[in-house]
PDB file of C-alpha atoms in Angstrom:
ATOM      1  CA  MET A 226     -40.088 248.741 172.138  1.00  0.00           C
ATOM      2  CA  SER A 227     -42.232 245.706 172.952  1.00  0.00           C
ATOM      3  CA  ASP A 228     -45.709 245.504 171.469  1.00  0.00           C
ATOM      4  CA  GLU A 229     -47.433 242.256 172.434  1.00  0.00           C
ATOM      5  CA  GLN A 230     -50.325 242.654 170.024  1.00  0.00           C
ATOM      6  CA  LEU A 231     -47.956 243.260 167.104  1.00  0.00           C
ATOM      7  CA  ASP A 232     -45.848 240.247 168.170  1.00  0.00           C
ATOM      8  CA  ARG A 233     -48.962 238.051 168.157  1.00  0.00           C
ATOM      9  CA  TYR A 234     -49.945 239.231 164.666  1.00  0.00           C
ATOM     10  CA  ARG A 235     -46.412 238.626 163.411  1.00  0.00           C
ATOM     11  CA  ALA A 236     -46.300 235.117 164.881  1.00  0.00           C
ATOM     12  CA  SER A 237     -49.489 234.322 162.910  1.00  0.00           C
ATOM     13  CA  ILE A 238     -48.023 235.810 159.713  1.00  0.00           C
ATOM     14  CA  ASP A 239     -44.866 233.735 160.221  1.00  0.00           C
ATOM     15  CA  ASN A 240     -46.943 230.554 160.625  1.00  0.00           C
ATOM     16  CA  ILE A 241     -48.923 231.321 157.473  1.00  0.00           C
ATOM     17  CA  ASP A 242     -45.737 232.113 155.520  1.00  0.00           C
ATOM     18  CA  ALA A 243     -44.190 228.789 156.572  1.00  0.00           C
ATOM     19  CA  ALA A 244     -47.345 227.017 155.335  1.00  0.00           C
ATOM     20  CA  LEU A 245     -47.235 228.967 152.053  1.00  0.00           C
ATOM     21  CA  VAL A 246     -43.582 228.006 151.473  1.00  0.00           C
ATOM     22  CA  HIS A 247     -44.285 224.335 152.106  1.00  0.00           C
ATOM     23  CA  LEU A 248     -47.339 224.343 149.831  1.00  0.00           C
ATOM     24  CA  LEU A 249     -45.334 226.079 147.090  1.00  0.00           C
ATOM     25  CA  ALA A 250     -42.564 223.466 147.454  1.00  0.00           C
ATOM     26  CA  GLU A 251     -45.173 220.719 147.016  1.00  0.00           C
ATOM     27  CA  ARG A 252     -46.759 222.541 144.063  1.00  0.00           C
ATOM     28  CA  PHE A 253     -43.396 222.808 142.261  1.00  0.00           C
ATOM     29  CA  LYS A 254     -42.766 219.101 142.803  1.00  0.00           C
ATOM     30  CA  ILE A 255     -46.046 218.383 141.019  1.00  0.00           C
ATOM     31  CA  THR A 256     -45.519 220.865 138.168  1.00  0.00           C
ATOM     32  CA  GLN A 257     -42.078 219.364 137.631  1.00  0.00           C
ATOM     33  CA  ALA A 258     -43.689 215.906 137.365  1.00  0.00           C
ATOM     34  CA  VAL A 259     -46.257 217.397 134.950  1.00  0.00           C
ATOM     35  CA  GLY A 260     -43.441 218.803 132.798  1.00  0.00           C
ATOM     36  CA  GLU A 261     -41.686 215.428 132.695  1.00  0.00           C
ATOM     37  CA  HIS A 262     -44.944 213.613 131.974  1.00  0.00           C
ATOM     38  CA  LYS A 263     -45.855 215.988 129.134  1.00  0.00           C
ATOM     39  CA  ALA A 264     -42.394 215.609 127.582  1.00  0.00           C
ATOM     40  CA  ARG A 265     -42.716 211.813 127.814  1.00  0.00           C
ATOM     41  CA  VAL A 266     -46.151 211.591 126.169  1.00  0.00           C
ATOM     42  CA  GLY A 267     -45.487 214.415 123.696  1.00  0.00           C
ATOM     43  CA  LEU A 268     -47.899 217.048 125.015  1.00  0.00           C
ATOM     44  CA  PRO A 269     -47.035 220.759 124.593  1.00  0.00           C
ATOM     45  CA  ALA A 270     -45.722 222.439 127.777  1.00  0.00           C
ATOM     46  CA  ALA A 271     -48.190 225.344 127.637  1.00  0.00           C
ATOM     47  CA  ASP A 272     -51.971 224.843 127.786  1.00  0.00           C
ATOM     48  CA  PRO A 273     -53.813 228.188 127.512  1.00  0.00           C
ATOM     49  CA  GLU A 274     -57.213 226.512 128.000  1.00  0.00           C
ATOM     50  CA  ARG A 275     -56.126 224.916 131.293  1.00  0.00           C
ATOM     51  CA  GLU A 276     -54.608 228.220 132.432  1.00  0.00           C
ATOM     52  CA  ALA A 277     -57.831 230.111 131.666  1.00  0.00           C
ATOM     53  CA  ALA A 278     -59.819 227.540 133.671  1.00  0.00           C
ATOM     54  CA  GLN A 279     -57.382 227.907 136.610  1.00  0.00           C
ATOM     55  CA  VAL A 280     -57.695 231.700 136.551  1.00  0.00           C
ATOM     56  CA  ALA A 281     -61.508 231.543 136.491  1.00  0.00           C
ATOM     57  CA  ARG A 282     -61.593 229.011 139.339  1.00  0.00           C
ATOM     58  CA  LEU A 283     -59.150 230.941 141.537  1.00  0.00           C
ATOM     59  CA  ARG A 284     -60.952 234.233 140.956  1.00  0.00           C
ATOM     60  CA  ALA A 285     -64.182 232.591 142.167  1.00  0.00           C
ATOM     61  CA  LEU A 286     -62.385 231.121 145.223  1.00  0.00           C
ATOM     62  CA  ALA A 287     -60.896 234.554 145.933  1.00  0.00           C
ATOM     63  CA  VAL A 288     -64.330 236.197 146.005  1.00  0.00           C
ATOM     64  CA  GLU A 289     -65.555 233.481 148.376  1.00  0.00           C
ATOM     65  CA  SER A 290     -62.652 233.983 150.791  1.00  0.00           C
ATOM     66  CA  GLY A 291     -62.564 237.798 150.707  1.00  0.00           C
ATOM     67  CA  LEU A 292     -59.401 238.111 148.598  1.00  0.00           C
ATOM     68  CA  ASP A 293     -59.040 240.544 145.686  1.00  0.00           C
ATOM     69  CA  PRO A 294     -59.701 238.461 142.508  1.00  0.00           C
ATOM     70  CA  ALA A 295     -57.326 240.651 140.478  1.00  0.00           C
ATOM     71  CA  PHE A 296     -54.547 239.973 142.992  1.00  0.00           C
ATOM     72  CA  THR A 297     -55.298 236.235 142.878  1.00  0.00           C
ATOM     73  CA  GLU A 298     -54.952 236.235 139.103  1.00  0.00           C
ATOM     74  CA  LYS A 299     -51.642 238.143 139.354  1.00  0.00           C
ATOM     75  CA  PHE A 300     -50.523 235.622 141.968  1.00  0.00           C
ATOM     76  CA  LEU A 301     -51.291 232.624 139.721  1.00  0.00           C
ATOM     77  CA  ARG A 302     -49.494 234.227 136.775  1.00  0.00           C
ATOM     78  CA  PHE A 303     -46.499 234.932 139.029  1.00  0.00           C
ATOM     79  CA  ILE A 304     -46.348 231.245 140.047  1.00  0.00           C
ATOM     80  CA  VAL A 305     -46.872 229.995 136.468  1.00  0.00           C
ATOM     81  CA  ALA A 306     -44.052 232.271 135.228  1.00  0.00           C
ATOM     82  CA  GLU A 307     -41.774 230.682 137.835  1.00  0.00           C
ATOM     83  CA  VAL A 308     -42.813 227.193 136.700  1.00  0.00           C
ATOM     84  CA  ILE A 309     -41.881 228.075 133.095  1.00  0.00           C
ATOM     85  CA  HIS A 310     -38.594 229.643 134.255  1.00  0.00           C
ATOM     86  CA  HIS A 311     -37.928 226.494 136.311  1.00  0.00           C
ATOM     87  CA  HIS A 312     -38.604 224.200 133.328  1.00  0.00           C
ATOM     88  CA  GLN A 313     -36.269 226.277 131.159  1.00  0.00           C
ATOM     89  CA  ARG A 314     -33.472 226.059 133.733  1.00  0.00           C
ATOM     90  CA  HIS A 315     -34.139 222.326 134.118  1.00  0.00           C
ATOM     91  CA  ASN A 316     -33.905 221.754 130.364  1.00  0.00           C
ATOM     92  CA  GLU A 317     -30.667 223.732 130.130  1.00  0.00           C
ATOM     93  CA  THR A 318     -28.872 221.919 132.919  1.00  0.00           C
ATOM     94  CA  ASP A 319     -30.130 218.333 132.730  1.00  0.00           C
ATOM     95  CA  ALA A 320     -28.996 215.826 130.149  1.00  0.00           C
ATOM     96  CA  ASP A 321     -32.432 214.283 129.618  1.00  0.00           C
TER      97      ASP A 321
ATOM     98  CA  MET B  27     -57.702 213.509 124.690  1.00  0.00           C
ATOM     99  CA  SER B  28     -57.952 211.976 128.147  1.00  0.00           C
ATOM    100  CA  ASP B  29     -54.765 211.600 130.179  1.00  0.00           C
ATOM    101  CA  GLU B  30     -55.517 210.149 133.617  1.00  0.00           C
ATOM    102  CA  GLN B  31     -52.067 210.841 135.030  1.00  0.00           C
ATOM    103  CA  LEU B  32     -52.209 214.489 133.958  1.00  0.00           C
ATOM    104  CA  ASP B  33     -55.729 214.794 135.414  1.00  0.00           C
ATOM    105  CA  ARG B  34     -54.471 213.451 138.757  1.00  0.00           C
ATOM    106  CA  TYR B  35     -51.586 215.925 138.832  1.00  0.00           C
ATOM    107  CA  ARG B  36     -53.929 218.770 137.980  1.00  0.00           C
ATOM    108  CA  ALA B  37     -56.407 217.790 140.701  1.00  0.00           C
ATOM    109  CA  SER B  38     -53.522 218.021 143.215  1.00  0.00           C
ATOM    110  CA  ILE B  39     -52.424 221.409 141.845  1.00  0.00           C
ATOM    111  CA  ASP B  40     -56.033 222.643 142.119  1.00  0.00           C
ATOM    112  CA  ASN B  41     -56.211 221.501 145.762  1.00  0.00           C
ATOM    113  CA  ILE B  42     -52.926 223.227 146.587  1.00  0.00           C
ATOM    114  CA  ASP B  43     -54.023 226.427 144.815  1.00  0.00           C
ATOM    115  CA  ALA B  44     -57.267 226.497 146.801  1.00  0.00           C
ATOM    116  CA  ALA B  45     -55.230 226.152 150.007  1.00  0.00           C
ATOM    117  CA  LEU B  46     -52.867 228.940 148.859  1.00  0.00           C
ATOM    118  CA  VAL B  47     -55.790 231.291 148.147  1.00  0.00           C
ATOM    119  CA  HIS B  48     -57.336 230.643 151.554  1.00  0.00           C
ATOM    120  CA  LEU B  49     -54.018 231.146 153.352  1.00  0.00           C
ATOM    121  CA  LEU B  50     -53.422 234.380 151.443  1.00  0.00           C
ATOM    122  CA  ALA B  51     -56.915 235.592 152.386  1.00  0.00           C
ATOM    123  CA  GLU B  52     -56.125 234.900 156.048  1.00  0.00           C
ATOM    124  CA  ARG B  53     -52.698 236.577 155.727  1.00  0.00           C
ATOM    125  CA  PHE B  54     -54.271 239.744 154.294  1.00  0.00           C
ATOM    126  CA  LYS B  55     -56.783 239.841 157.147  1.00  0.00           C
ATOM    127  CA  ILE B  56     -53.869 239.853 159.600  1.00  0.00           C
ATOM    128  CA  THR B  57     -51.759 242.416 157.713  1.00  0.00           C
ATOM    129  CA  GLN B  58     -54.829 244.662 157.571  1.00  0.00           C
ATOM    130  CA  ALA B  59     -55.165 244.344 161.354  1.00  0.00           C
ATOM    131  CA  VAL B  60     -51.428 245.086 161.679  1.00  0.00           C
ATOM    132  CA  GLY B  61     -51.864 248.239 159.578  1.00  0.00           C
ATOM    133  CA  GLU B  62     -54.770 249.408 161.725  1.00  0.00           C
ATOM    134  CA  HIS B  63     -52.899 248.584 164.924  1.00  0.00           C
ATOM    135  CA  LYS B  64     -49.766 250.462 163.801  1.00  0.00           C
ATOM    136  CA  ALA B  65     -51.815 253.511 162.839  1.00  0.00           C
ATOM    137  CA  ARG B  66     -53.540 253.432 166.255  1.00  0.00           C
ATOM    138  CA  VAL B  67     -50.343 253.199 168.309  1.00  0.00           C
ATOM    139  CA  GLY B  68     -48.334 255.479 166.024  1.00  0.00           C
ATOM    140  CA  LEU B  69     -45.852 252.969 164.569  1.00  0.00           C
ATOM    141  CA  PRO B  70     -44.503 253.507 161.027  1.00  0.00           C
ATOM    142  CA  ALA B  71     -46.111 251.266 158.369  1.00  0.00           C
ATOM    143  CA  ALA B  72     -42.797 249.983 156.984  1.00  0.00           C
ATOM    144  CA  ASP B  73     -40.298 248.051 159.115  1.00  0.00           C
ATOM    145  CA  PRO B  74     -37.164 247.153 157.096  1.00  0.00           C
ATOM    146  CA  GLU B  75     -35.669 245.181 160.006  1.00  0.00           C
ATOM    147  CA  ARG B  76     -38.741 242.961 160.286  1.00  0.00           C
ATOM    148  CA  GLU B  77     -38.804 242.487 156.515  1.00  0.00           C
ATOM    149  CA  ALA B  78     -35.126 241.442 156.474  1.00  0.00           C
ATOM    150  CA  ALA B  79     -35.815 238.911 159.247  1.00  0.00           C
ATOM    151  CA  GLN B  80     -38.788 237.512 157.288  1.00  0.00           C
ATOM    152  CA  VAL B  81     -36.696 237.143 154.132  1.00  0.00           C
ATOM    153  CA  ALA B  82     -33.891 235.350 156.007  1.00  0.00           C
ATOM    154  CA  ARG B  83     -36.347 233.008 157.723  1.00  0.00           C
ATOM    155  CA  LEU B  84     -38.247 232.150 154.535  1.00  0.00           C
ATOM    156  CA  ARG B  85     -35.031 231.548 152.587  1.00  0.00           C
ATOM    157  CA  ALA B  86     -33.974 229.033 155.263  1.00  0.00           C
ATOM    158  CA  LEU B  87     -37.414 227.355 155.161  1.00  0.00           C
ATOM    159  CA  ALA B  88     -37.177 227.212 151.371  1.00  0.00           C
ATOM    160  CA  VAL B  89     -33.845 225.368 151.466  1.00  0.00           C
ATOM    161  CA  GLU B  90     -35.330 222.902 153.958  1.00  0.00           C
ATOM    162  CA  SER B  91     -38.346 222.187 151.767  1.00  0.00           C
ATOM    163  CA  GLY B  92     -36.544 222.038 148.414  1.00  0.00           C
ATOM    164  CA  LEU B  93     -37.776 225.387 147.088  1.00  0.00           C
ATOM    165  CA  ASP B  94     -35.523 227.936 145.346  1.00  0.00           C
ATOM    166  CA  PRO B  95     -34.603 230.523 148.059  1.00  0.00           C
ATOM    167  CA  ALA B  96     -34.386 233.299 145.451  1.00  0.00           C
ATOM    168  CA  PHE B  97     -37.933 232.504 144.313  1.00  0.00           C
ATOM    169  CA  THR B  98     -39.143 232.490 147.921  1.00  0.00           C
ATOM    170  CA  GLU B  99     -37.687 235.953 148.468  1.00  0.00           C
ATOM    171  CA  LYS B 100     -39.327 237.215 145.245  1.00  0.00           C
ATOM    172  CA  PHE B 101     -42.575 235.655 146.447  1.00  0.00           C
ATOM    173  CA  LEU B 102     -42.446 237.435 149.822  1.00  0.00           C
ATOM    174  CA  ARG B 103     -41.665 240.768 148.156  1.00  0.00           C
ATOM    175  CA  PHE B 104     -44.584 240.211 145.751  1.00  0.00           C
ATOM    176  CA  ILE B 105     -46.944 239.663 148.701  1.00  0.00           C
ATOM    177  CA  VAL B 106     -45.539 242.605 150.698  1.00  0.00           C
ATOM    178  CA  ALA B 107     -45.964 244.897 147.656  1.00  0.00           C
ATOM    179  CA  GLU B 108     -49.633 243.858 147.523  1.00  0.00           C
ATOM    180  CA  VAL B 109     -50.029 244.571 151.248  1.00  0.00           C
ATOM    181  CA  ILE B 110     -48.659 248.109 150.719  1.00  0.00           C
ATOM    182  CA  HIS B 111     -50.874 248.590 147.642  1.00  0.00           C
ATOM    183  CA  HIS B 112     -53.831 247.346 149.707  1.00  0.00           C
ATOM    184  CA  HIS B 113     -53.091 249.777 152.561  1.00  0.00           C
ATOM    185  CA  GLN B 114     -52.833 252.659 150.087  1.00  0.00           C
ATOM    186  CA  ARG B 115     -56.201 251.806 148.529  1.00  0.00           C
ATOM    187  CA  HIS B 116     -57.699 251.413 152.007  1.00  0.00           C
ATOM    188  CA  ASN B 117     -56.445 254.831 153.093  1.00  0.00           C
ATOM    189  CA  GLU B 118     -57.785 256.472 149.940  1.00  0.00           C
ATOM    190  CA  THR B 119     -61.293 255.076 150.165  1.00  0.00           C
ATOM    191  CA  ASP B 120     -61.990 254.844 153.900  1.00  0.00           C
ATOM    192  CA  ALA B 121     -62.861 257.808 156.069  1.00  0.00           C
ATOM    193  CA  ASP B 122     -60.795 256.672 159.050  1.00  0.00           C
TER     194      ASP B 122
END
């Protein structure tokens, strides 16, 4: 069954998802550089103060843009967990 | 302790996160419209075939952009779960 309105909505969702994937790829490139930089200068990997500031900032941005702040916080924690997982894998498989 | 390189990385992460939040806000606006449209025309809320196509497409985009395809799939399922949760809340609190 063809539904033109639904197809239009889905084309927009697909465009947004492609943008999200590319932004996430860029974000992981930067967090990987952060991990390497911190290891080089001897900073601890985790920074609870920075994470709290990120959560507060994103919750405020969420309110502004009509997104659920609780979801936005869950989203950030989901991404941060992947960054940590990624660093762990990186440290296990790379020689330096 | 000031670390200019770390500050620069973090400013980029903050910019990307703001973009992610705004894209997610736009995505939820569209999925809400999709939910309303489906209810109006009598289509089922879930569409496993569409979801499988989205997963396959995003996994391919992930490979292209250097992102872990498994993470990208987890990410899509995380977002879709929130959409379902959102629809459930919407149906509980709204009269129509």
